[in-house]
Amino acid sequence: MLIEENILLSGFTTMQLGGSAKYFTRISSREVLLEALEFAKSKSFPYFILGGGSNTIVSDSGFSGLVIKIESSKIEILSEDSDSGLVTISAEAGVAWDEFVKFSIAQGFSGIECLSGIPGTVGATPIQNVGAYGQEVSETILSLVAVHPNGETKTFFKEECGFSYRNSKFKSGDLKDWIVISVLFQFSAKNPIQIKYPELQKAWESKLSLFSPSGQPKDRVHELQELREIVLSLRRKKSMVIDPIDPDSISAGSFFTNPILNSSQLQNFLERLQRMNLNFPSLFLEPIGRTKISAAWLIENAGFQKGYTVEGIGISKAHSLALVNRGGNTNQLLSLMNRIVSEVESKFGIHLEREPVLLG
């Protein structure tokens, strides 16, 4: 195990902000991970697990402990049932998520094609239950293997993970000390592709007319690849695909989660809108009588428009949920974040939750 010192972390995150890690190491196996954890324990250092850096904001002062960069990269097809078409695939935590999506599509396996273009690694996806365009990663997860800092290794089945909207027990529950090292997925090689998101469905129907005379793609892989390209196109329009020539992609993606309100919170919100004579935003029904509303709508109607910039940090010109780095620093980012949260709460009585993790 190689331990490096005083490594600048900004280059390891999509936000490109922050100071240095006092200690830094890269791991590609469970054994080396345990060695790194033991090193941190022996020195009484805090540690932080870093994947693709797309959901991490590093403080300007950096991190005084050990950053462990997960770089394991094995993908393995474990089983394929020719009758049902169900396939199980194991992927190690360090596999780049979008590479895994491309791999599954190339095999003709459906289940995560709408999650194309999302940065980060496989190991991070169950922690925050990544989702986009009508799919959530938890829909395809069978189980995962995780390591505890005490050295224990355990398999957690889907039902034990506590998956919910952009959340799991590994993010905010009693499993948050466990470190995901691999994930077992189940995909389908036969099931019809389902599109649940209206914007994507509309784009897909337009694309169908360009296929074969029958109005269908020539095979399953082609169909999945075409759907992936539509998803990537939609994400690019919102600067939600990392692109060196797109300054609005220097972000952590969606900076806030969409609030989910109970019935009394929703009633309070609607009454405020009536008093302010504002049009109601789209409302999305959630389980157990709850309602999800658009954080982007709240931000814009609190007075923060796309393209707004102050002190080198701004709101994306393409998507008001993304805060972007235009040459600023982390303190300036947090200042704008706090202003947005305060204004939204003051005007609408709703507290916005930050999605990326703050390190340091």
Short mmCIF file of C-alpha atoms in Angstrom, two decimals:
data_model
loop_
_atom_site.label_atom_id
_atom_site.label_comp_id
_atom_site.label_asym_id
_atom_site.label_seq_id
_atom_site.Cartn_x
_atom_site.Cartn_y
_atom_site.Cartn_z
CA MET A 1 0.00 0.00 0.00
CA LEU A 2 1.39 3.38 -1.04
CA ILE A 3 0.54 6.31 1.24
CA GLU A 4 1.01 9.74 -0.35
CA GLU A 5 1.05 13.01 1.58
CA ASN A 6 -0.47 16.44 0.95
CA ILE A 7 -2.34 15.52 -2.22
CA LEU A 8 -4.55 18.25 -3.71
CA LEU A 9 -8.09 16.89 -3.94
CA SER A 10 -9.67 19.34 -6.37
CA GLY A 11 -8.51 17.25 -9.32
CA PHE A 12 -10.33 14.22 -7.95
CA THR A 13 -13.76 15.86 -7.86
CA THR A 14 -16.05 17.08 -10.63
CA MET A 15 -16.53 20.38 -8.79
CA GLN A 16 -12.75 21.00 -8.95
CA LEU A 17 -12.65 22.74 -5.58
CA GLY A 18 -10.94 22.29 -2.24
CA GLY A 19 -7.64 21.80 -0.50
CA SER A 20 -5.35 18.84 0.14
CA ALA A 21 -5.61 15.52 1.93
CA LYS A 22 -2.95 15.01 4.58
CA TYR A 23 -2.72 11.37 3.50
CA PHE A 24 -3.97 9.70 0.32
CA THR A 25 -4.00 6.13 -0.95
CA ARG A 26 -5.51 4.16 -3.82
CA ILE A 27 -6.94 0.68 -3.24
CA SER A 28 -8.06 -2.03 -5.64
CA SER A 29 -8.87 -4.93 -3.31
CA ARG A 30 -10.58 -5.73 -0.01
CA GLU A 31 -7.23 -6.68 1.54
CA VAL A 32 -5.61 -3.33 0.75
CA LEU A 33 -8.74 -1.52 1.96
CA LEU A 34 -8.43 -3.28 5.33
CA GLU A 35 -4.75 -2.33 5.41
CA ALA A 36 -5.63 1.33 4.78
CA LEU A 37 -8.30 1.30 7.48
CA GLU A 38 -5.81 -0.21 9.93
CA PHE A 39 -3.28 2.52 9.07
CA ALA A 40 -5.85 5.23 9.81
CA LYS A 41 -6.82 3.52 13.06
CA SER A 42 -3.21 3.15 14.20
CA LYS A 43 -2.59 6.88 13.64
CA SER A 44 -6.00 7.93 15.04
CA PHE A 45 -6.77 9.64 11.73
CA PRO A 46 -10.24 10.10 10.30
CA TYR A 47 -10.67 8.56 6.86
CA PHE A 48 -12.86 9.24 3.84
CA ILE A 49 -13.84 6.89 1.02
CA LEU A 50 -13.61 8.58 -2.40
CA GLY A 51 -15.07 7.15 -5.60
CA GLY A 52 -15.50 9.25 -8.71
CA GLY A 53 -15.70 12.54 -6.81
CA SER A 54 -18.98 13.56 -8.43
CA ASN A 55 -20.84 13.80 -5.14
CA THR A 56 -18.07 15.27 -2.98
CA ILE A 57 -17.32 18.89 -2.07
CA VAL A 58 -13.90 19.41 -0.47
CA SER A 59 -13.40 22.28 1.97
CA ASP A 60 -10.80 24.93 1.17
CA SER A 61 -8.76 23.76 4.17
CA GLY A 62 -8.69 20.19 2.85
CA PHE A 63 -8.91 17.04 4.96
CA SER A 64 -6.62 16.26 7.89
CA GLY A 65 -7.00 12.48 7.63
CA LEU A 66 -6.63 9.68 5.08
CA VAL A 67 -8.52 9.74 1.78
CA ILE A 68 -8.99 6.23 0.39
CA LYS A 69 -9.61 6.26 -3.37
CA ILE A 70 -11.48 3.14 -4.52
CA GLU A 71 -10.12 1.88 -7.85
CA SER A 72 -11.24 -1.78 -8.01
CA SER A 73 -12.52 -2.48 -11.52
CA LYS A 74 -13.77 -6.05 -12.07
CA ILE A 75 -17.09 -6.80 -13.83
CA GLU A 76 -18.30 -10.40 -14.00
CA ILE A 77 -21.42 -11.98 -15.50
CA LEU A 78 -22.31 -14.65 -12.94
CA SER A 79 -25.42 -16.22 -14.45
CA GLU A 80 -27.83 -15.93 -17.36
CA ASP A 81 -31.14 -17.80 -17.54
CA SER A 82 -32.06 -18.43 -21.16
CA ASP A 83 -35.72 -19.03 -20.33
CA SER A 84 -36.45 -15.98 -18.18
CA GLY A 85 -33.72 -13.79 -19.66
CA LEU A 86 -32.62 -12.75 -16.17
CA VAL A 87 -28.93 -12.02 -15.75
CA THR A 88 -26.83 -11.44 -12.62
CA ILE A 89 -23.69 -9.32 -12.83
CA SER A 90 -21.19 -8.44 -10.10
CA ALA A 91 -19.33 -5.14 -10.34
CA GLU A 92 -16.62 -3.90 -8.00
CA ALA A 93 -17.04 -0.55 -6.31
CA GLY A 94 -14.37 1.28 -8.31
CA VAL A 95 -15.90 0.59 -11.72
CA ALA A 96 -16.86 3.87 -13.41
CA TRP A 97 -20.66 3.92 -13.40
CA ASP A 98 -21.15 5.00 -17.00
CA GLU A 99 -18.69 2.36 -18.20
CA PHE A 100 -20.82 -0.21 -16.39
CA VAL A 101 -23.94 1.13 -18.09
CA LYS A 102 -22.22 0.86 -21.49
CA PHE A 103 -21.12 -2.69 -20.68
CA SER A 104 -24.64 -3.82 -19.78
CA ILE A 105 -26.12 -2.23 -22.90
CA ALA A 106 -23.51 -3.87 -25.14
CA GLN A 107 -24.69 -7.25 -23.82
CA GLY A 108 -28.34 -6.39 -24.49
CA PHE A 109 -29.18 -6.18 -20.78
CA SER A 110 -31.78 -3.63 -19.71
CA GLY A 111 -32.38 -2.00 -16.34
CA ILE A 112 -29.98 0.94 -16.03
CA GLU A 113 -29.95 2.45 -19.54
CA CYS A 114 -31.77 5.58 -18.32
CA LEU A 115 -28.93 6.14 -15.83
CA SER A 116 -26.46 6.78 -18.66
CA GLY A 117 -24.07 9.71 -18.29
CA ILE A 118 -24.15 9.83 -14.50
CA PRO A 119 -20.61 10.35 -13.19
CA GLY A 120 -19.16 8.45 -10.25
CA THR A 121 -18.54 4.80 -9.45
CA VAL A 122 -20.61 1.66 -8.97
CA GLY A 123 -19.92 1.63 -5.22
CA ALA A 124 -21.48 5.05 -4.71
CA THR A 125 -24.72 4.35 -6.55
CA PRO A 126 -26.49 2.29 -3.86
CA ILE A 127 -25.43 4.68 -1.11
CA GLN A 128 -27.53 7.52 -2.51
CA ASN A 129 -29.82 5.30 -4.60
CA VAL A 130 -28.93 7.09 -7.82
CA GLY A 131 -31.86 7.76 -10.11
CA ALA A 132 -32.76 9.60 -13.31
CA TYR A 133 -35.37 9.58 -16.07
CA GLY A 134 -37.69 7.15 -14.30
CA GLN A 135 -35.12 4.58 -13.15
CA GLU A 136 -33.45 4.07 -9.76
CA VAL A 137 -30.43 1.85 -9.27
CA SER A 138 -32.13 0.05 -6.37
CA GLU A 139 -34.58 -1.50 -8.85
CA THR A 140 -31.78 -3.69 -10.21
CA ILE A 141 -29.72 -4.38 -7.07
CA LEU A 142 -29.95 -7.87 -5.56
CA SER A 143 -27.31 -7.43 -2.88
CA LEU A 144 -24.00 -5.79 -2.09
CA VAL A 145 -20.86 -6.67 -0.19
CA ALA A 146 -19.49 -4.18 2.33
CA VAL A 147 -16.60 -3.97 4.77
CA HIS A 148 -16.80 -2.57 8.30
CA PRO A 149 -13.84 -0.66 9.77
CA ASN A 150 -13.53 -3.45 12.36
CA GLY A 151 -12.60 -5.84 9.53
CA GLU A 152 -15.93 -7.64 9.14
CA THR A 153 -17.14 -8.35 5.60
CA LYS A 154 -20.86 -8.88 5.07
CA THR A 155 -23.40 -9.32 2.28
CA PHE A 156 -26.47 -7.09 2.53
CA PHE A 157 -29.55 -8.04 0.54
CA LYS A 158 -31.67 -5.38 -1.11
CA GLU A 159 -34.31 -5.52 1.63
CA GLU A 160 -31.70 -4.69 4.27
CA CYS A 161 -30.42 -1.55 2.53
CA GLY A 162 -33.35 0.76 3.28
CA PHE A 163 -33.52 2.25 -0.19
CA SER A 164 -35.64 5.37 -0.63
CA TYR A 165 -35.53 8.53 -2.75
CA ARG A 166 -31.80 9.42 -3.11
CA ASN A 167 -31.10 7.62 0.15
CA SER A 168 -30.21 4.35 1.86
CA LYS A 169 -29.06 3.11 5.25
CA PHE A 170 -25.50 3.44 3.94
CA LYS A 171 -25.99 7.19 3.54
CA SER A 172 -27.98 8.22 6.59
CA GLY A 173 -28.91 5.09 8.54
CA ASP A 174 -27.31 2.49 10.78
CA LEU A 175 -25.12 1.11 7.97
CA LYS A 176 -23.25 4.32 7.14
CA ASP A 177 -19.99 3.02 8.65
CA TRP A 178 -19.93 0.15 6.15
CA ILE A 179 -17.90 0.55 2.94
CA VAL A 180 -19.38 -0.90 -0.24
CA ILE A 181 -16.83 -3.01 -2.15
CA SER A 182 -19.04 -4.73 -4.76
CA VAL A 183 -22.64 -4.78 -5.97
CA LEU A 184 -24.69 -7.65 -7.42
CA PHE A 185 -27.19 -6.58 -10.08
CA GLN A 186 -30.00 -8.35 -11.88
CA PHE A 187 -30.84 -7.25 -15.43
CA SER A 188 -33.06 -8.60 -18.18
CA ALA A 189 -32.06 -9.77 -21.63
CA LYS A 190 -35.67 -10.19 -22.72
CA ASN A 191 -38.11 -7.88 -20.95
CA PRO A 192 -39.53 -5.04 -23.07
CA ILE A 193 -37.82 -1.74 -22.37
CA GLN A 194 -39.99 0.49 -20.19
CA ILE A 195 -39.81 4.28 -20.37
CA LYS A 196 -41.48 5.99 -17.43
CA TYR A 197 -40.31 9.59 -17.81
CA PRO A 198 -42.50 11.82 -20.06
CA GLU A 199 -39.65 13.90 -21.52
CA LEU A 200 -37.74 10.74 -22.42
CA GLN A 201 -40.85 9.02 -23.80
CA LYS A 202 -41.53 11.95 -26.12
CA ALA A 203 -37.96 11.95 -27.43
CA TRP A 204 -38.06 8.17 -27.87
CA GLU A 205 -41.27 8.27 -29.92
CA SER A 206 -39.69 10.85 -32.22
CA LYS A 207 -36.67 8.60 -32.65
CA LEU A 208 -38.75 5.54 -33.55
CA SER A 209 -39.66 7.04 -36.92
CA LEU A 210 -35.97 6.95 -37.89
CA PHE A 211 -35.62 3.21 -37.36
CA SER A 212 -36.48 0.40 -39.78
CA PRO A 213 -39.64 0.50 -41.94
CA SER A 214 -41.47 -1.41 -39.22
CA GLY A 215 -40.78 1.47 -36.84
CA GLN A 216 -38.58 -0.64 -34.58
CA PRO A 217 -34.81 -0.79 -34.01
CA LYS A 218 -33.03 -3.69 -35.70
CA ASP A 219 -32.16 -5.51 -32.46
CA ARG A 220 -32.19 -5.18 -28.67
CA VAL A 221 -28.66 -3.82 -28.36
CA HIS A 222 -29.37 -1.20 -31.00
CA GLU A 223 -32.57 -0.23 -29.17
CA LEU A 224 -30.75 0.18 -25.85
CA GLN A 225 -27.91 2.13 -27.47
CA GLU A 226 -30.37 4.50 -29.13
CA LEU A 227 -32.16 5.05 -25.83
CA ARG A 228 -28.83 5.72 -24.14
CA GLU A 229 -27.96 8.34 -26.76
CA ILE A 230 -31.28 10.09 -26.16
CA VAL A 231 -30.63 10.13 -22.41
CA LEU A 232 -27.13 11.52 -22.97
CA SER A 233 -28.53 14.18 -25.30
CA LEU A 234 -31.08 15.26 -22.71
CA ARG A 235 -28.39 15.38 -20.02
CA ARG A 236 -26.02 17.40 -22.24
CA LYS A 237 -28.72 20.00 -22.82
CA LYS A 238 -28.79 20.45 -19.04
CA SER A 239 -24.96 20.31 -18.74
CA MET A 240 -25.34 17.11 -16.74
CA VAL A 241 -22.62 15.23 -18.64
CA ILE A 242 -18.99 15.99 -17.75
CA ASP A 243 -17.58 17.82 -20.77
CA PRO A 244 -14.25 19.72 -20.81
CA ILE A 245 -15.66 22.30 -23.23
CA ASP A 246 -18.84 22.93 -21.23
CA PRO A 247 -18.14 25.24 -18.26
CA ASP A 248 -21.57 24.49 -16.81
CA SER A 249 -20.57 20.85 -16.33
CA ILE A 250 -18.02 21.79 -13.64
CA SER A 251 -20.50 20.87 -10.96
CA ALA A 252 -21.64 18.13 -8.61
CA GLY A 253 -24.77 17.50 -10.64
CA SER A 254 -28.01 18.20 -8.85
CA PHE A 255 -26.94 20.09 -5.73
CA PHE A 256 -30.27 19.72 -3.92
CA THR A 257 -32.74 16.86 -3.70
CA ASN A 258 -36.37 17.42 -4.62
CA PRO A 259 -38.30 17.93 -1.36
CA ILE A 260 -40.88 15.31 -0.39
CA LEU A 261 -43.70 16.80 1.69
CA ASN A 262 -46.23 15.23 4.01
CA SER A 263 -49.86 16.35 3.80
CA SER A 264 -49.55 19.21 6.31
CA GLN A 265 -46.35 20.53 4.70
CA LEU A 266 -48.01 20.39 1.30
CA GLN A 267 -51.06 22.26 2.57
CA ASN A 268 -48.85 24.98 4.06
CA PHE A 269 -46.94 25.27 0.78
CA LEU A 270 -50.09 25.56 -1.34
CA GLU A 271 -51.54 28.20 0.98
CA ARG A 272 -48.35 30.26 0.63
CA LEU A 273 -48.60 30.03 -3.16
CA GLN A 274 -52.18 31.29 -3.07
CA ARG A 275 -51.20 34.26 -0.90
CA MET A 276 -48.36 35.10 -3.30
CA ASN A 277 -50.59 34.53 -6.33
CA LEU A 278 -48.08 32.09 -7.84
CA ASN A 279 -48.98 29.29 -10.23
CA PHE A 280 -48.73 25.83 -8.72
CA PRO A 281 -45.71 23.74 -9.83
CA SER A 282 -46.04 20.15 -10.99
CA LEU A 283 -46.65 17.79 -8.07
CA PHE A 284 -45.53 14.15 -8.04
CA LEU A 285 -47.28 11.64 -5.81
CA GLU A 286 -45.06 9.49 -3.60
CA PRO A 287 -45.90 6.49 -1.35
CA ILE A 288 -47.78 6.87 1.95
CA GLY A 289 -49.54 10.08 1.02
CA ARG A 290 -46.46 12.19 0.38
CA THR A 291 -45.79 14.57 -2.51
CA LYS A 292 -42.54 15.45 -4.30
CA ILE A 293 -42.02 18.92 -5.71
CA SER A 294 -39.33 20.40 -7.92
CA ALA A 295 -36.36 21.93 -6.12
CA ALA A 296 -35.49 23.73 -9.37
CA TRP A 297 -38.91 25.45 -9.34
CA LEU A 298 -38.40 26.52 -5.73
CA ILE A 299 -34.94 27.92 -6.46
CA GLU A 300 -36.04 29.92 -9.50
CA ASN A 301 -39.14 31.27 -7.77
CA ALA A 302 -37.05 32.29 -4.77
CA GLY A 303 -35.20 34.66 -7.09
CA PHE A 304 -32.22 32.62 -8.29
CA GLN A 305 -32.33 32.27 -12.06
CA LYS A 306 -30.22 30.12 -14.36
CA GLY A 307 -26.85 31.75 -15.00
CA TYR A 308 -26.83 33.76 -11.76
CA THR A 309 -23.20 34.10 -10.61
CA VAL A 310 -21.53 35.66 -7.60
CA GLU A 311 -17.86 35.50 -6.55
CA GLY A 312 -16.90 32.77 -8.98
CA ILE A 313 -19.75 30.41 -8.11
CA GLY A 314 -22.97 30.32 -10.07
CA ILE A 315 -26.11 28.53 -11.05
CA SER A 316 -25.84 26.60 -14.29
CA LYS A 317 -27.21 28.35 -17.36
CA ALA A 318 -28.77 25.02 -18.33
CA HIS A 319 -30.23 23.72 -15.05
CA SER A 320 -31.06 25.66 -11.90
CA LEU A 321 -30.40 22.62 -9.67
CA ALA A 322 -26.69 22.65 -10.50
CA LEU A 323 -24.24 24.99 -8.78
CA VAL A 324 -21.13 25.45 -10.91
CA ASN A 325 -17.54 26.48 -10.30
CA ARG A 326 -16.61 29.55 -12.36
CA GLY A 327 -13.27 30.13 -10.67
CA GLY A 328 -14.45 30.39 -7.08
CA ASN A 329 -13.72 28.43 -3.93
CA THR A 330 -15.61 26.16 -1.56
CA ASN A 331 -16.43 28.89 0.95
CA GLN A 332 -18.05 30.90 -1.83
CA LEU A 333 -19.97 27.81 -2.96
CA LEU A 334 -21.30 27.22 0.55
CA SER A 335 -22.22 30.88 0.87
CA LEU A 336 -24.39 30.73 -2.25
CA MET A 337 -25.85 27.41 -1.12
CA ASN A 338 -26.82 28.90 2.24
CA ARG A 339 -28.41 31.93 0.57
CA ILE A 340 -30.52 29.70 -1.66
CA VAL A 341 -31.59 27.47 1.24
CA SER A 342 -32.48 30.50 3.37
CA GLU A 343 -34.50 32.25 0.65
CA VAL A 344 -36.43 29.11 -0.29
CA GLU A 345 -37.25 28.36 3.34
CA SER A 346 -38.27 31.96 4.04
CA LYS A 347 -40.54 32.19 1.01
CA PHE A 348 -41.98 28.68 0.81
CA GLY A 349 -41.46 27.13 4.25
CA ILE A 350 -39.49 24.27 2.70
CA HIS A 351 -35.94 23.30 3.62
CA LEU A 352 -33.72 22.19 0.74
CA GLU A 353 -31.34 19.31 1.46
CA ARG A 354 -27.85 19.35 0.00
CA GLU A 355 -27.10 16.23 -2.07
CA PRO A 356 -23.26 16.15 -2.26
CA VAL A 357 -21.13 15.25 0.76
CA LEU A 358 -18.93 17.95 2.33
CA LEU A 359 -15.43 16.75 3.20
CA GLY A 360 -13.33 18.69 5.70
#
